[in-house]
Structures are given as structure tokens and as C-alpha cells.
Amino acid sequence: MTDAIQVVTTTPTKDLAERIASALVERHLAACVQVAGPIRSTYRWKGAIESAEEWVAIAKTRRVKFAEVEAAIRAMHPYEVPEILAVPILDGAADYLKWLAEETP
């Protein structure tokens, strides 16, 4: 097991996903953030089934950075309850994990 994690969030626009990506990398909160989409999300919100086009951002970072990453995403995010999930990276290429740790001191 490593201390590396992926933090996933979704946004209503590509522009916002890219702004979050840039902010996280610029502040050394993530070594890399991938933006993909559009995707279609279907979910239950306040008793109704909703569907929306979204963009997903996946940040590669370390567990110790999660609180800062979460705060940065929340500060930029328009959703009342944004998706902010941390997924552990169990293993990976040693050189990639070393780079990730160096970029998120």
C-alpha cells in the first residue's frame, strides 16, 4: 500500500474542471489532474431523479494532502454537495509514485 490517492470530483462545465485541475497542480496539491468528459450522471437529489452532463477531474495526490485538496475543490465548486472522493492507490510503478510524492511535498 502506498500513501498515494486519486481524488475524484465532477463539475458542471469543462472550464471549471480545468480551473480546478490547474489550481491543484499550481499549489502542489496534486501532481497531475486528468479531466475527462462530458459524462452523463444520473442521481437522486432531494427526492427526485436528476440527470446532468458533467466533467470528471481525477487528481493524483497523497493522503496527507486530502484535506487541502477537498478545501480547494469546495472553494471553487458551485454544487451544494460536490462529489469529492478519495480512492487509495494500492500499488504502482515505483518511478511514477516517486514523482507523485516529489510533486506533492
Short mmCIF file of C-alpha atoms in Angstrom, two decimals:
data_model
loop_
_atom_site.label_atom_id
_atom_site.label_comp_id
_atom_site.label_asym_id
_atom_site.label_seq_id
_atom_site.Cartn_x
_atom_site.Cartn_y
_atom_site.Cartn_z
CA MET A 1 0.00 0.00 0.00
CA THR A 2 1.21 3.49 -0.80
CA ASP A 3 0.19 6.88 0.56
CA ALA A 4 -0.92 7.84 -2.96
CA ILE A 5 -4.60 8.51 -3.66
CA GLN A 6 -6.79 9.65 -6.51
CA VAL A 7 -9.34 12.33 -5.65
CA VAL A 8 -12.34 12.36 -7.95
CA THR A 9 -14.77 15.22 -8.43
CA THR A 10 -17.36 16.11 -11.06
CA THR A 11 -18.20 19.58 -12.31
CA PRO A 12 -20.97 21.09 -14.45
CA THR A 13 -18.52 22.51 -17.03
CA LYS A 14 -15.21 21.66 -18.67
CA ASP A 15 -13.90 25.12 -17.81
CA LEU A 16 -14.46 24.57 -14.09
CA ALA A 17 -12.86 21.13 -14.17
CA GLU A 18 -9.82 22.63 -15.89
CA ARG A 19 -9.64 25.53 -13.41
CA ILE A 20 -9.73 23.07 -10.51
CA ALA A 21 -7.03 20.98 -12.22
CA SER A 22 -4.77 24.00 -12.71
CA ALA A 23 -5.28 25.25 -9.15
CA LEU A 24 -4.45 21.88 -7.60
CA VAL A 25 -1.29 21.41 -9.67
CA GLU A 26 -0.13 25.03 -9.25
CA ARG A 27 -0.47 24.75 -5.46
CA HIS A 28 1.35 21.37 -5.35
CA LEU A 29 -1.82 19.75 -4.00
CA ALA A 30 -1.79 17.27 -6.90
CA ALA A 31 0.98 16.05 -9.17
CA CYS A 32 -1.44 15.57 -12.06
CA VAL A 33 -5.15 16.06 -12.70
CA GLN A 34 -6.90 14.43 -15.62
CA VAL A 35 -10.08 15.98 -16.98
CA ALA A 36 -12.50 13.83 -18.98
CA GLY A 37 -15.95 14.23 -20.35
CA PRO A 38 -18.54 15.01 -20.97
CA ILE A 39 -20.18 12.26 -18.97
CA ARG A 40 -23.85 11.80 -18.11
CA SER A 41 -24.63 11.45 -14.40
CA THR A 42 -27.97 10.16 -13.13
CA TYR A 43 -28.61 10.61 -9.42
CA ARG A 44 -31.25 11.18 -6.78
CA TRP A 45 -31.35 14.72 -5.39
CA LYS A 46 -33.92 15.96 -2.86
CA GLY A 47 -36.32 13.15 -3.70
CA ALA A 48 -36.20 13.46 -7.49
CA ILE A 49 -34.19 11.57 -10.08
CA GLU A 50 -31.96 14.01 -11.96
CA SER A 51 -29.67 13.67 -14.94
CA ALA A 52 -26.93 16.10 -15.95
CA GLU A 53 -23.93 16.44 -18.21
CA GLU A 54 -20.74 16.72 -16.15
CA TRP A 55 -16.96 16.62 -16.43
CA VAL A 56 -14.81 14.47 -14.20
CA ALA A 57 -11.48 15.52 -12.72
CA ILE A 58 -9.16 12.90 -11.23
CA ALA A 59 -6.30 14.27 -9.10
CA LYS A 60 -3.23 12.20 -8.26
CA THR A 61 -2.01 13.19 -4.81
CA ARG A 62 -1.08 11.88 -1.37
CA ARG A 63 -3.35 11.00 1.53
CA VAL A 64 -1.84 13.77 3.70
CA LYS A 65 -3.00 16.34 1.12
CA PHE A 66 -6.65 15.25 1.07
CA ALA A 67 -8.00 17.91 3.46
CA GLU A 68 -6.31 20.67 1.45
CA VAL A 69 -7.49 19.20 -1.85
CA GLU A 70 -11.04 18.95 -0.52
CA ALA A 71 -10.97 22.55 0.73
CA ALA A 72 -9.62 23.81 -2.61
CA ILE A 73 -12.31 21.97 -4.57
CA ARG A 74 -15.09 23.17 -2.24
CA ALA A 75 -13.89 26.78 -2.54
CA MET A 76 -14.29 26.66 -6.33
CA HIS A 77 -17.30 24.35 -6.65
CA PRO A 78 -20.90 25.52 -7.20
CA TYR A 79 -22.63 22.32 -6.04
CA GLU A 80 -24.25 22.24 -2.62
CA VAL A 81 -22.82 18.72 -2.15
CA PRO A 82 -19.96 18.17 -4.59
CA GLU A 83 -18.59 14.72 -5.25
CA ILE A 84 -15.16 14.59 -3.60
CA LEU A 85 -13.98 11.00 -3.19
CA ALA A 86 -10.53 9.68 -2.31
CA VAL A 87 -9.57 6.31 -3.74
CA PRO A 88 -6.41 4.62 -2.48
CA ILE A 89 -3.70 3.64 -4.94
CA LEU A 90 -2.63 0.22 -3.73
CA ASP A 91 0.47 -0.03 -5.88
CA GLY A 92 2.06 1.48 -8.96
CA ALA A 93 5.22 1.98 -10.92
CA ALA A 94 7.94 2.99 -8.46
CA ASP A 95 9.19 5.88 -10.59
CA TYR A 96 5.66 7.27 -11.03
CA LEU A 97 4.92 7.06 -7.30
CA LYS A 98 8.27 8.75 -6.54
CA TRP A 99 7.42 11.57 -8.97
CA LEU A 100 3.95 11.93 -7.43
CA ALA A 101 5.47 12.26 -3.93
CA GLU A 102 8.06 14.79 -5.13
CA GLU A 103 5.39 16.99 -6.75
CA THR A 104 3.12 16.98 -3.69
CA PRO A 105 5.56 17.71 -0.83
#
